[in-house]
Amino acid sequence: MAAVFVLVGGGILAGVFLIFIEIAYKRQQMKKERELEVARAATDRWRGTIEKHKNKRRKAMLRKIQEQKNLNFLDSYSEKSALHDLPGAQPYQRSAIYKDHPGEEMVFKENLV
């Protein structure tokens, strides 16, 4: 009968020992998870900062390109050639859509009716 008590006592002591090992392992896991969360937060903040700087540079570059286009347009614009520089102000040209055959005179849709 004493062997049964020794066996039960050994089982209890082994169980307590295993519980302490599990507690220590769980604490170590929790530390790793906290470190991982801190690393994720830092990475997200870093990526956000990089994205902000990238967007600022992109906007500044687009603004600079737009200003250069405006300056180039204003530089090329002169009073003498104002009519020719404006889009759509070129001399009227009839398209080849209304031609029956190349080389013949033009036939307009109004004349076909």
Short mmCIF file of C-alpha atoms in Angstrom, two decimals:
data_model
loop_
_atom_site.label_atom_id
_atom_site.label_comp_id
_atom_site.label_asym_id
_atom_site.label_seq_id
_atom_site.Cartn_x
_atom_site.Cartn_y
_atom_site.Cartn_z
CA MET A 1 0.00 0.00 0.00
CA ALA A 2 2.92 2.31 0.68
CA ALA A 3 4.03 1.87 -2.95
CA VAL A 4 0.72 3.34 -4.13
CA PHE A 5 1.26 6.45 -1.97
CA VAL A 6 4.81 6.80 -3.27
CA LEU A 7 3.56 6.42 -6.85
CA VAL A 8 0.78 9.01 -6.34
CA GLY A 9 3.23 11.39 -4.60
CA GLY A 10 5.74 10.99 -7.46
CA GLY A 11 2.96 11.75 -9.98
CA ILE A 12 1.96 14.88 -8.10
CA LEU A 13 5.56 16.09 -7.89
CA ALA A 14 6.10 15.36 -11.63
CA GLY A 15 2.86 17.25 -12.43
CA VAL A 16 3.95 20.27 -10.40
CA PHE A 17 7.37 20.17 -12.11
CA LEU A 18 5.69 20.05 -15.56
CA ILE A 19 3.37 22.93 -14.60
CA PHE A 20 6.40 25.10 -13.69
CA ILE A 21 8.01 24.23 -17.03
CA GLU A 22 4.78 25.16 -18.87
CA ILE A 23 4.54 28.47 -16.98
CA ALA A 24 8.13 29.36 -17.85
CA TYR A 25 7.56 28.41 -21.52
CA LYS A 26 4.34 30.48 -21.67
CA ARG A 27 6.14 33.54 -20.21
CA GLN A 28 8.87 33.19 -22.83
CA GLN A 29 6.25 32.97 -25.60
CA MET A 30 4.47 36.07 -24.29
CA LYS A 31 7.76 38.02 -24.32
CA LYS A 32 8.38 37.00 -27.92
CA GLU A 33 4.83 38.00 -28.90
CA ARG A 34 5.22 41.41 -27.23
CA GLU A 35 8.52 41.99 -29.01
CA LEU A 36 6.90 40.97 -32.30
CA GLU A 37 3.99 43.39 -31.71
CA VAL A 38 6.40 46.23 -30.94
CA ALA A 39 8.39 45.40 -34.07
CA ARG A 40 5.19 45.39 -36.17
CA ALA A 41 4.10 48.73 -34.76
CA ALA A 42 7.52 50.24 -35.47
CA THR A 43 7.50 48.80 -38.98
CA ASP A 44 4.01 50.18 -39.68
CA ARG A 45 5.01 53.61 -38.40
CA TRP A 46 8.21 53.50 -40.50
CA ARG A 47 6.28 52.47 -43.63
CA GLY A 48 3.75 55.24 -43.03
CA THR A 49 6.52 57.81 -42.71
CA ILE A 50 8.22 56.55 -45.87
CA GLU A 51 4.89 56.66 -47.73
CA LYS A 52 4.26 60.25 -46.57
CA HIS A 53 7.70 61.36 -47.74
CA LYS A 54 7.23 59.54 -51.04
CA ASN A 55 3.87 61.25 -51.61
CA LYS A 56 5.34 64.65 -50.72
CA ARG A 57 8.18 64.16 -53.19
CA ARG A 58 5.76 62.94 -55.88
CA LYS A 59 3.46 65.95 -55.38
CA ALA A 60 6.40 68.35 -55.42
CA MET A 61 7.75 66.77 -58.60
CA LEU A 62 4.34 66.92 -60.31
CA ARG A 63 3.91 70.53 -59.21
CA LYS A 64 7.37 71.35 -60.59
CA ILE A 65 6.60 69.64 -63.91
CA GLN A 66 3.29 71.51 -64.14
CA GLU A 67 5.02 74.81 -63.44
CA GLN A 68 7.63 74.06 -66.12
CA LYS A 69 4.87 73.27 -68.62
CA ASN A 70 3.12 76.52 -67.76
CA LEU A 71 6.36 78.48 -68.10
CA ASN A 72 7.17 76.79 -71.41
CA PHE A 73 3.70 77.61 -72.71
CA LEU A 74 4.01 81.22 -71.59
CA ASP A 75 7.51 81.51 -73.10
CA SER A 76 6.37 80.15 -76.45
CA TYR A 77 3.28 82.37 -76.50
CA SER A 78 3.78 85.65 -78.27
CA GLU A 79 1.45 88.34 -79.52
CA LYS A 80 2.47 87.84 -83.15
CA SER A 81 1.76 84.15 -83.30
CA ALA A 82 -1.10 84.02 -80.80
CA LEU A 83 -3.55 82.59 -83.32
CA HIS A 84 -1.23 79.83 -84.50
CA ASP A 85 -0.15 78.71 -81.01
CA LEU A 86 -3.64 78.09 -79.71
CA PRO A 87 -4.90 74.53 -80.15
CA GLY A 88 -7.66 74.26 -82.71
CA ALA A 89 -6.82 77.63 -84.31
CA GLN A 90 -5.01 76.10 -87.25
CA PRO A 91 -6.27 76.68 -90.79
CA TYR A 92 -9.33 74.64 -91.68
CA GLN A 93 -8.54 71.36 -93.39
CA ARG A 94 -11.15 69.00 -94.72
CA SER A 95 -10.62 65.42 -93.71
CA ALA A 96 -10.31 62.63 -96.24
CA ILE A 97 -13.45 60.95 -94.87
CA TYR A 98 -15.66 62.68 -97.43
CA LYS A 99 -13.52 61.79 -100.42
CA ASP A 100 -14.72 59.01 -102.71
CA HIS A 101 -11.29 58.32 -104.16
CA PRO A 102 -7.97 60.01 -103.62
CA GLY A 103 -7.24 62.59 -106.28
CA GLU A 104 -10.88 63.32 -107.09
CA GLU A 105 -12.75 66.35 -105.87
CA MET A 106 -14.44 66.17 -102.51
CA VAL A 107 -18.01 65.02 -102.17
CA PHE A 108 -19.80 66.33 -99.09
CA LYS A 109 -22.58 64.48 -97.31
CA GLU A 110 -24.99 67.39 -97.93
CA ASN A 111 -24.59 66.93 -101.69
CA LEU A 112 -25.36 63.22 -101.56
CA VAL A 113 -28.90 63.62 -100.24
#
